[in-house]
Coordinates of C-alpha atoms in Angstrom, one line a residue:
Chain A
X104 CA 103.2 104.2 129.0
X105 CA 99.6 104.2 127.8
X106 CA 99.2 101.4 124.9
X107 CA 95.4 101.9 124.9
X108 CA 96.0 105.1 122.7
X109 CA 94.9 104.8 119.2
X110 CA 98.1 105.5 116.6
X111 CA 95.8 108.5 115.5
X112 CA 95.9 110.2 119.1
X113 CA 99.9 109.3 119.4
X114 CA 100.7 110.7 116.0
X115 CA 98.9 113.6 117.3
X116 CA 100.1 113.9 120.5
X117 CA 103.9 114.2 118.5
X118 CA 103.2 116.3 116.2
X119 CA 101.7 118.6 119.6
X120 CA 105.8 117.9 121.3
X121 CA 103.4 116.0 124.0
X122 CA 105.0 112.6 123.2
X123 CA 108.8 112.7 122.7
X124 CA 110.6 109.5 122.2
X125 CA 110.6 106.1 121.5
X126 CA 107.6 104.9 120.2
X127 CA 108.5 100.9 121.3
X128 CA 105.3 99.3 123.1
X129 CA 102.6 101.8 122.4
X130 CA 99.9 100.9 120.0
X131 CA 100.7 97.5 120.4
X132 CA 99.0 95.1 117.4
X133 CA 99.5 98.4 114.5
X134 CA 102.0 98.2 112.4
X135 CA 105.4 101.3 113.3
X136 CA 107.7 102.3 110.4
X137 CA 111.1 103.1 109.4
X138 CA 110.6 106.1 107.2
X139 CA 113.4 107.6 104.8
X140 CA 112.7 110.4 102.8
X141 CA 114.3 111.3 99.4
X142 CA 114.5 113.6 96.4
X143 CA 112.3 112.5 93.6
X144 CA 115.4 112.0 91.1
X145 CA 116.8 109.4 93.6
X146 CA 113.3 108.0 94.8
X147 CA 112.7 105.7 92.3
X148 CA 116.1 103.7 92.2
X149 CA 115.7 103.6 96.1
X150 CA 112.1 102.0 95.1
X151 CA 114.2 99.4 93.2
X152 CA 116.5 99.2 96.0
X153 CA 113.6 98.1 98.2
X154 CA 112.4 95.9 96.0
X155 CA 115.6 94.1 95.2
X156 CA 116.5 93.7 99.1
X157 CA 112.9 93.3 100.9
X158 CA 114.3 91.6 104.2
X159 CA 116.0 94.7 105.2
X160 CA 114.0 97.0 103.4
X161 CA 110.3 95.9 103.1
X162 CA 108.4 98.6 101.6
X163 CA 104.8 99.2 103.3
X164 CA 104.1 102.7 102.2
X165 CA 104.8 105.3 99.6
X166 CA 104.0 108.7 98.8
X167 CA 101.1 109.5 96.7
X168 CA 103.1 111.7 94.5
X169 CA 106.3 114.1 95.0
X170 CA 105.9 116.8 97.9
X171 CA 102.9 115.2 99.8
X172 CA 103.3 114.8 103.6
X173 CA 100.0 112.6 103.7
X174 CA 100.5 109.0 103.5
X175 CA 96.4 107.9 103.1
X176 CA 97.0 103.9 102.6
X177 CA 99.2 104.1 106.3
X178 CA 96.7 106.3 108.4
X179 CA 94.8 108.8 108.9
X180 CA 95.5 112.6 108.1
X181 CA 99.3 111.4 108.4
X182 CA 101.7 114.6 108.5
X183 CA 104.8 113.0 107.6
X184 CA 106.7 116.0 109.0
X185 CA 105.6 116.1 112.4
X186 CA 104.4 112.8 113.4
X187 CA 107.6 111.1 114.3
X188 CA 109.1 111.8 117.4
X189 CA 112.6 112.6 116.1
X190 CA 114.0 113.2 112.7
X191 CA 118.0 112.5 111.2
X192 CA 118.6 115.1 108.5
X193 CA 121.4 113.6 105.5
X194 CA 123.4 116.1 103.5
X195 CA 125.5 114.1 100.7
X196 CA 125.6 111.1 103.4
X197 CA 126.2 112.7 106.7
X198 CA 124.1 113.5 109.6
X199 CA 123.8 117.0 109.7
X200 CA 121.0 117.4 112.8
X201 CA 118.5 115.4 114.7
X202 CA 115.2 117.3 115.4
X203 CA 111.5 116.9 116.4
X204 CA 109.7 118.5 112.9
X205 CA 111.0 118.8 109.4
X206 CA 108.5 121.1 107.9
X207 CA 111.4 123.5 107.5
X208 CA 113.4 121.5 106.1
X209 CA 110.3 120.2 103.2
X210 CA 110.6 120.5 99.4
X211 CA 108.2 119.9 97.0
X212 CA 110.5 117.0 95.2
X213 CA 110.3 115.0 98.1
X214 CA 109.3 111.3 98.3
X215 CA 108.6 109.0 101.8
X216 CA 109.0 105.9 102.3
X217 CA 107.6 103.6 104.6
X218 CA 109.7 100.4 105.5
X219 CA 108.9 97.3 108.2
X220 CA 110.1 97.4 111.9
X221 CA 111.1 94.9 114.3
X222 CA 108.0 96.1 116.7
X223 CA 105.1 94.0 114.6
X224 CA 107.3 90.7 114.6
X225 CA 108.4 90.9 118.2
X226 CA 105.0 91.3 119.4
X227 CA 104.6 88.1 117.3
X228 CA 107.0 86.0 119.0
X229 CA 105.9 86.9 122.4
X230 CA 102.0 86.5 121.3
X231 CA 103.9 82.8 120.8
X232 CA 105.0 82.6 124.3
X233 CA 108.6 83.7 123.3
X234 CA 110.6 85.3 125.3
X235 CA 112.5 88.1 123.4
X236 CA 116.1 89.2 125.5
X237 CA 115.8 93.1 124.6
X238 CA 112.3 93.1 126.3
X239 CA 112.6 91.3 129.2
X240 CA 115.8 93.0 129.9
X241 CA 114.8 96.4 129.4
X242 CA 116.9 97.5 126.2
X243 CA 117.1 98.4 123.0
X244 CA 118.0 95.1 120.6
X245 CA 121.7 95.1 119.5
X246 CA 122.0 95.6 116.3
X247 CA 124.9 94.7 114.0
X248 CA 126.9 95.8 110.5
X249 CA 127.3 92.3 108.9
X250 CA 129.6 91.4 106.2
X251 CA 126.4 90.3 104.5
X252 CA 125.9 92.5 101.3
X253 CA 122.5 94.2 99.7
X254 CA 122.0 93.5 96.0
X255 CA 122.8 97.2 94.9
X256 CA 120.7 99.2 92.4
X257 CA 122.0 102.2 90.6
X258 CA 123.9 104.6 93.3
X259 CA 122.7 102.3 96.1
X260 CA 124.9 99.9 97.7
X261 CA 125.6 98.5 101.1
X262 CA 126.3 96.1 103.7
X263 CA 123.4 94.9 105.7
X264 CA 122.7 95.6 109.3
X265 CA 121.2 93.0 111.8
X266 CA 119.0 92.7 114.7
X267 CA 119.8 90.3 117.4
X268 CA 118.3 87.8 119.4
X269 CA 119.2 84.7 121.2
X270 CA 116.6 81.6 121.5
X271 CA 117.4 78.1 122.5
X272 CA 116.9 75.6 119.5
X273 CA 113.5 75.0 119.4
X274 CA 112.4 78.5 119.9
X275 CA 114.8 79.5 116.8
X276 CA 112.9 77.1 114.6
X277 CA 109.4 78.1 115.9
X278 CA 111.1 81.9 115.5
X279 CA 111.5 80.8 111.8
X280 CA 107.9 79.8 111.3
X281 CA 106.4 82.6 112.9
X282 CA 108.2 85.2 111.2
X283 CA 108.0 83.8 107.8
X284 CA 104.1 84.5 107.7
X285 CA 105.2 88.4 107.6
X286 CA 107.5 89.4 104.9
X287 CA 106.4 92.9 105.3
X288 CA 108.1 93.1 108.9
X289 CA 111.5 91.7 107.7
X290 CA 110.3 88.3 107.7
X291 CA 112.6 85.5 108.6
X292 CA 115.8 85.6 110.0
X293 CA 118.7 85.9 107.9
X294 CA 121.3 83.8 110.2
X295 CA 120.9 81.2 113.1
X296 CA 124.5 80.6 114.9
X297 CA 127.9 81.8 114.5
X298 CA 128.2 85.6 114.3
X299 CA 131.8 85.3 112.9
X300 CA 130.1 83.5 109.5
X301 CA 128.2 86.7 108.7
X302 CA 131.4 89.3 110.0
X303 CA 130.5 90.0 114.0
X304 CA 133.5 90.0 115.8
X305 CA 132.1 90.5 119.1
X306 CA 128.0 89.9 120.0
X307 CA 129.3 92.2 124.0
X308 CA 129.9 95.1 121.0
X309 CA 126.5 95.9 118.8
X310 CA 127.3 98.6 116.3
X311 CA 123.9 100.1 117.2
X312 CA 121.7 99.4 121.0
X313 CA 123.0 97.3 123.5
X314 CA 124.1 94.2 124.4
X315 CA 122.5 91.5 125.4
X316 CA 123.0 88.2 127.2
X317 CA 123.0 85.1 125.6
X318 CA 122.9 82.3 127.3
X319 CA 124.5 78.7 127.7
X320 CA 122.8 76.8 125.2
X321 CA 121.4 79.3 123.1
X322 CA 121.9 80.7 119.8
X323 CA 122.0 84.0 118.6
X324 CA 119.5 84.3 115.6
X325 CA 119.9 87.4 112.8
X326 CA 117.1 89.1 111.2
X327 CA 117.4 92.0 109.0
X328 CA 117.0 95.1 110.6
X329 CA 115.4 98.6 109.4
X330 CA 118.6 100.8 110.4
X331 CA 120.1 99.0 106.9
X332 CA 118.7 101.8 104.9
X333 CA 120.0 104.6 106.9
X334 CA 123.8 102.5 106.8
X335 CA 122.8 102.5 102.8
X336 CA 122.2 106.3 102.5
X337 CA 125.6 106.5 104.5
X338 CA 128.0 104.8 102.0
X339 CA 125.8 106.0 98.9
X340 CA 125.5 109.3 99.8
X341 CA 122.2 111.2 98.5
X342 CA 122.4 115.0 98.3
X343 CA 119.9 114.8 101.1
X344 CA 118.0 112.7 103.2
X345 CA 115.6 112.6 105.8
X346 CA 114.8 109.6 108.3
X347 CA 113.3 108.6 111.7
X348 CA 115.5 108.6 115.3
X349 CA 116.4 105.1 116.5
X350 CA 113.3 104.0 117.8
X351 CA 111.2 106.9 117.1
X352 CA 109.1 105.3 114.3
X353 CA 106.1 106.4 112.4
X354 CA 103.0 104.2 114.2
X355 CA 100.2 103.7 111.5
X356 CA 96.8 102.8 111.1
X357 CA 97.6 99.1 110.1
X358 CA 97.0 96.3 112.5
X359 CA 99.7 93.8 112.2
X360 CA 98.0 90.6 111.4
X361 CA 96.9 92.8 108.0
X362 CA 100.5 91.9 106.9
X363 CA 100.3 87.8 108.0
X364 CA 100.6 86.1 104.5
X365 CA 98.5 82.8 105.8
Chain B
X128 CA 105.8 70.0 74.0
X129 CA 109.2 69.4 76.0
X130 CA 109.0 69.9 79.4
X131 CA 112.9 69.4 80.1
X132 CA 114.7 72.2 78.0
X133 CA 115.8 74.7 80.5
X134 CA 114.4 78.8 80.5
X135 CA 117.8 79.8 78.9
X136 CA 117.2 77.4 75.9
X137 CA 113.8 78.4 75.8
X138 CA 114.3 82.0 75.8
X139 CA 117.2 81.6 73.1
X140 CA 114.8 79.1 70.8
X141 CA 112.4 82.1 71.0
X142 CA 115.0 84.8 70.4
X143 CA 115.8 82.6 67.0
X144 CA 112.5 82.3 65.9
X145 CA 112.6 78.6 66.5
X146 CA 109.6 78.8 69.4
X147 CA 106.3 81.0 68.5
X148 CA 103.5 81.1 70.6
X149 CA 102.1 80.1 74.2
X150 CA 104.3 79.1 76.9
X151 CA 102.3 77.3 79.1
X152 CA 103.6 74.0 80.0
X153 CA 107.4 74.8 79.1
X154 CA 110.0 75.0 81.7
X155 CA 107.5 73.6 84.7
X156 CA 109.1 74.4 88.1
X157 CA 110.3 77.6 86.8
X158 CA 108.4 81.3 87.2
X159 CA 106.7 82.9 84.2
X160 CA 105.7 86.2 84.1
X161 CA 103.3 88.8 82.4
X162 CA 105.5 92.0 81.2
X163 CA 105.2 95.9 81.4
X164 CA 107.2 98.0 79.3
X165 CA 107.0 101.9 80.1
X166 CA 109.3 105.0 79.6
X167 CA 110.3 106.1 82.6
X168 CA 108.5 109.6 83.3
X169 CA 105.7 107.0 83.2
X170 CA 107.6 104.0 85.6
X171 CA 108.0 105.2 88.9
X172 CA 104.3 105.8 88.9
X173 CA 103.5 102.8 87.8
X174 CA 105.9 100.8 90.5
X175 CA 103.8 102.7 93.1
X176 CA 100.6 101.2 91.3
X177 CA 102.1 97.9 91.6
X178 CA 103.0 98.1 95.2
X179 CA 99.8 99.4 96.1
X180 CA 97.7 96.7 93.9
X181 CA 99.9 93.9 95.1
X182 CA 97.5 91.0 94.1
X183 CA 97.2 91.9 90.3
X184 CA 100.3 93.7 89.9
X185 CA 102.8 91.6 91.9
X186 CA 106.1 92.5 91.1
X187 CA 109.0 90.3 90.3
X188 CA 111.7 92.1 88.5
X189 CA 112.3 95.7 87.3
X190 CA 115.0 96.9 84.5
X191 CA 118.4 98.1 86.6
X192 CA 118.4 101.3 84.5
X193 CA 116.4 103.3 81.9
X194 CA 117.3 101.5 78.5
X195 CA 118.4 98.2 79.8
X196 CA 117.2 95.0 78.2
X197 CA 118.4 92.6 80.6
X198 CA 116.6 91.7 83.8
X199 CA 120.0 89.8 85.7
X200 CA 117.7 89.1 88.7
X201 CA 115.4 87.3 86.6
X202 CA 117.6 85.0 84.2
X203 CA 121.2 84.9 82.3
X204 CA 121.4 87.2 79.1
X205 CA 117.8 87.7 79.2
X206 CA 117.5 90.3 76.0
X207 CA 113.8 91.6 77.3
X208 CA 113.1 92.7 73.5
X209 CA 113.6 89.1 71.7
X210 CA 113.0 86.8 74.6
X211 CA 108.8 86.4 74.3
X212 CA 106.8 84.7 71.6
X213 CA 105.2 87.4 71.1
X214 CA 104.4 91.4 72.4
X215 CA 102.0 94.4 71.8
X216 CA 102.5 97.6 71.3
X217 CA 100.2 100.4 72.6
X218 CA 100.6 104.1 72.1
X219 CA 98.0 106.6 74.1
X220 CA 96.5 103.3 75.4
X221 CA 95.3 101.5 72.3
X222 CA 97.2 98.5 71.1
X223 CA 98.4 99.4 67.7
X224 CA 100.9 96.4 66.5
X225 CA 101.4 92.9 67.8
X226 CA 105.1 91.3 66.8
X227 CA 107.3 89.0 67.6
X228 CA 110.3 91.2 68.2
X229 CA 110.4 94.5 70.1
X230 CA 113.9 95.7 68.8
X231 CA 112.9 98.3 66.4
X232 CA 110.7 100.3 69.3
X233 CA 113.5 100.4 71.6
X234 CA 114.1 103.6 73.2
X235 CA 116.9 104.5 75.8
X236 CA 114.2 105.8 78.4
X237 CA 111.9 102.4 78.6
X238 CA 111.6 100.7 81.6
X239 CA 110.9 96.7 82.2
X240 CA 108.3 95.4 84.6
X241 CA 108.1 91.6 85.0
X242 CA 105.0 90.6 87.5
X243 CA 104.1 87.0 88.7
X244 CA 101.8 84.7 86.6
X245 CA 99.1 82.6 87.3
X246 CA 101.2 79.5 85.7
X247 CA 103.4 79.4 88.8
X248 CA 100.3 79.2 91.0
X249 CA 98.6 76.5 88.9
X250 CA 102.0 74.2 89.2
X251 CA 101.3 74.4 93.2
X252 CA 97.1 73.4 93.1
X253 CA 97.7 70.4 90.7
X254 CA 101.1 69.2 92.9
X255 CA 98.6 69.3 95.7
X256 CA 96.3 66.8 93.7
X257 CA 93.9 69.8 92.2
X258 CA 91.9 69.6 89.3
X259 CA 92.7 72.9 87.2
X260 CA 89.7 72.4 84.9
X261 CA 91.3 75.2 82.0
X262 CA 94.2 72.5 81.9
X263 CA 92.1 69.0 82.0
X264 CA 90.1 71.2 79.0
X265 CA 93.1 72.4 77.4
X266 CA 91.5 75.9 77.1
X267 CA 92.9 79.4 78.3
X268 CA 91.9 80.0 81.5
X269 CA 88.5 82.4 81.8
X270 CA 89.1 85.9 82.7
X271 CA 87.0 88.7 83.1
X272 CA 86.4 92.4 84.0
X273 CA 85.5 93.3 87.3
X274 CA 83.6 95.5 89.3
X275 CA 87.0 95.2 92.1
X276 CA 88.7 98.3 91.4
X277 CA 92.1 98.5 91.8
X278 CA 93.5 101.5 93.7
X279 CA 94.9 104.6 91.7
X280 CA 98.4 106.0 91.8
X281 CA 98.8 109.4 90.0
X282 CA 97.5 108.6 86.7
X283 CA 97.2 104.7 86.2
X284 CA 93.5 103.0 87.6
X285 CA 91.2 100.7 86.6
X286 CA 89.2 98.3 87.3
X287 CA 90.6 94.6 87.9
X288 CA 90.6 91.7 85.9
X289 CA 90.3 87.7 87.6
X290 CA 90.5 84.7 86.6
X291 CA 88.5 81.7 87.2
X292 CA 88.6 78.1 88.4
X293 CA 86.1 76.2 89.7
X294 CA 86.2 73.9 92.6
X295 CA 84.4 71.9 95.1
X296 CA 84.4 73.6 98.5
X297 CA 86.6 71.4 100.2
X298 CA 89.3 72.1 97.2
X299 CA 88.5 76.2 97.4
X300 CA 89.6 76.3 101.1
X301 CA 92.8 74.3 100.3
X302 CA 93.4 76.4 97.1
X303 CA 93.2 79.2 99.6
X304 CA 95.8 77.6 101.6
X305 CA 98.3 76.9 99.3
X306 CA 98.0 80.1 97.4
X307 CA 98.9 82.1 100.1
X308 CA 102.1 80.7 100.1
X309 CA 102.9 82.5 97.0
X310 CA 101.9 86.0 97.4
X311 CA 104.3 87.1 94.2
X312 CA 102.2 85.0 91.7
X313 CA 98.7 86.6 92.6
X314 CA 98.6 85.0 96.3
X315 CA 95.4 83.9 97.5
X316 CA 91.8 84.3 95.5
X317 CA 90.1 87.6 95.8
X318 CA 86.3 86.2 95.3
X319 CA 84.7 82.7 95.7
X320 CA 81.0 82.0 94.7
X321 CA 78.6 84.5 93.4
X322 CA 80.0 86.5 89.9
X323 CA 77.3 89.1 90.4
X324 CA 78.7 90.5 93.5
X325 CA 82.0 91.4 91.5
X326 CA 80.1 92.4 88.3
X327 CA 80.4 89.5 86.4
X328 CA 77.0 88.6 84.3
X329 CA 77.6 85.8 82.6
X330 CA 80.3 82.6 83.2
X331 CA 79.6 81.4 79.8
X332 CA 81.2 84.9 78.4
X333 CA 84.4 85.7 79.5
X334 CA 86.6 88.9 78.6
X335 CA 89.3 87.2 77.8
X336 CA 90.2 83.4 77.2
X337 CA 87.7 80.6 76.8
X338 CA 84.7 79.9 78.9
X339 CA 85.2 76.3 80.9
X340 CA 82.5 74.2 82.8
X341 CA 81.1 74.7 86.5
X342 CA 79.6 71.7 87.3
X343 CA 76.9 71.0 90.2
X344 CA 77.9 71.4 93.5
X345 CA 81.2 73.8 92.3
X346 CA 81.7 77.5 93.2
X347 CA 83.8 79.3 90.9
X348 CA 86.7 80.8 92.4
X349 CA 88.4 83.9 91.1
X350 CA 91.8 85.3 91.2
X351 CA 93.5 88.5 90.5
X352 CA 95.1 88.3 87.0
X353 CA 97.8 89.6 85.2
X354 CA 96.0 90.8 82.7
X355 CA 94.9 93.7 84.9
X356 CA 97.8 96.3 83.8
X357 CA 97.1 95.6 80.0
X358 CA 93.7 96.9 81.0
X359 CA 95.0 99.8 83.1
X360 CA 97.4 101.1 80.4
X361 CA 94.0 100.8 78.3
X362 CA 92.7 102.9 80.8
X363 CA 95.4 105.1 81.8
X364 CA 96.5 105.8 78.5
X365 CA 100.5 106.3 79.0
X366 CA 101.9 107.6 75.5
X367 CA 104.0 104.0 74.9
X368 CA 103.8 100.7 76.4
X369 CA 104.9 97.5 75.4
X370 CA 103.5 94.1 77.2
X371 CA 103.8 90.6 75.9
X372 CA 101.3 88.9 74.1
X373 CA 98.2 86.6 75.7
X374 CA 99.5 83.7 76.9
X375 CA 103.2 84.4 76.1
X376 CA 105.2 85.1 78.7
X377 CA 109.4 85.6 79.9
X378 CA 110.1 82.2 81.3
X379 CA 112.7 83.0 84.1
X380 CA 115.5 81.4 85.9
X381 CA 113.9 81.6 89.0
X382 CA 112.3 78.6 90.9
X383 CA 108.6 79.2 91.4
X384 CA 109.3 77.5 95.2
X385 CA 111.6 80.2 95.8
X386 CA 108.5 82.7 96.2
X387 CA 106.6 80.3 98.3
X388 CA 106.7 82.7 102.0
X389 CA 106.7 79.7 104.0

């Protein structure tokens, strides 16, 4: 791992197939993204979408206009196409293929979007002296379907998926205060406690990643995760859609403490 | 003025004709907002513009569906054609009728944007034992035309319009402080001291509102206002807008302490 790379060289070094992968712990302190790509006629109740459910779907970046593969306000001579290590392609709902470069699979009535990840707010924690379980056990964080539902707009509807990670008391509160200072990266956590209250049956069987201990005398605290979108263009079922692999996120030009709101 | 009537009997004492002009100082506690009115080839555009100009433009509600005059997020039975004092109407960018009742322009493809107010931010200076010198006046607050410009998306730009308040140093940090709490009613102030560095010649003529004193020893201190997308459409020139009149805003449902971030 080299984290001294600038997100300019990485994006690069992707869109060259000299970086496959999960993107997780380079270009630490700049912002990565969820990215999910639609047709203009369903773009703009998806913007509504965002809007209406900004924990699980913080918008950071939109296209210019329909078609463009450039996203100027994230980085730098951004090819949206080719600068993520992975790709999910969505035909009426369903994963059709997973592959490195969608140029082929462009059209002049697309529309990205940008959304918050999980990277920026970890690194806050553990710039806190938190201890985040995921990372100090090698994994990726398990991630849950809840039974908590997204306000829907227009064809878009869904249940909410969640990111998990266990803290003892005080580090859950001090978890609350950090995250709360940036909205933009899902912000604070949606649920401290019971997993049963929010419709996990079982923390040893995340939906998505891996499990993770949790031990005596802590609690497992929820946050709203970026995979809710992709869950979203599952059950409402766009003609197509485009998004990033599981982990493989688009790393922009934005430091992180741009998005602290005080 | 009474303070106690709820926004629901507000917005119905309006609808009836039975409340006409300004609501500043009705409903306290509760967030008012300017409003945006566009068809939609012209709204998804404009939703971009607000996301990317974030300060002048912050966005609070949007319409479900083309054609709907209810905002549910924002309040019960709001009707988004009755429920202000007053609105103007603009066609190719020039404001062409000012009524109290939108009804008759109605069209199935119009769009509603409601975006935060300064009234909600004002609420949270004076609970902190602020002196908001357009209130101890009883003027409109001061607003003016900028040389800030606000970034384009497609075809709305412009340049931004602030308002001021002056305060004593001490008072300007803490306004800083508390406005970043609440980035969806304009967030924290864009300028402090010095008009000339954001092209503003004279204190003593503002653009819009009434001119209030800066006494010895007090730097004014500016704030994005949301005035700035009456001045874009101006700009921009979209074939039909609607936006409420000076002063005269939708009085929601919602809390303003529900948009403070932490």
């Amino acid at each position: 791992m080299n984290s001294s790379i600038t997100p300019k060289e990485l994006r690069m070094r992707i869109r060259k197939g000299e970086h496959t992968g999960n993107t997780s712990g380079y270009c630490q302190g700049f912002v990565q993204c969820n990215v999910v790509i639609l047709p203009e006629d369903w773009a703009f109740e998806f913007m509504r979408f965002c809007h209406l459910n900004p924990k699980p779907c913080p918008l950071i970046g939109v296209s210019d206009m329909p078609g463009s593969k450039a996203l100027p306000s994230l980085g730098e001579d951004i090819d949206i196409c080719r600068d993520i290590p992975s790709y999910r392609v969505y035909v009426n709902g369903e994963l059709v293929d997973s592959v490195p470069d969608v140029s082929d699979f462009w059209r002049d009535d697309l529309i990205a979007f940008a959304i918050g990840c999980s990277f920026s707010f970890e690194e806050a924690l553990i710039s806190n002296g938190l201890e985040i379980r995921n990372i100090s056990e090698g994994k990726n964080v398990p991630m849950y379907r809840t039974s908590i539902q997204t306000t829907p707009v227009g064809r878009f509807h869904g249940s909410m998926v969640c990111s998990m990670r266990p803290f003892v008391a005080a580090d859950a509160i001090r978890a609350v205060q950090i995250c709360s200072r940036f909205p933009s990266v899902h912000g604070a956590p949606v649920h401290i406690g019971n997993p049963d209250l929010i419709g996990i049956a079982d923390l040893a069987k995340p939906d998505y990643g891996d499990p993770v201990q949790v031990r005596e005398g802590e609690e497992p605290v929820f946050w709203a995760c970026g995979v809710t979108p992709q869950a979203v263009v599952e059950q409402s079922k766009p003609p197509f859609c485009i998004a990033q692999g599981p982990g493989d996120m688009l790393v922009t030009d934005i430091k992180n403490n741009k998005f602290s709101v005080i």
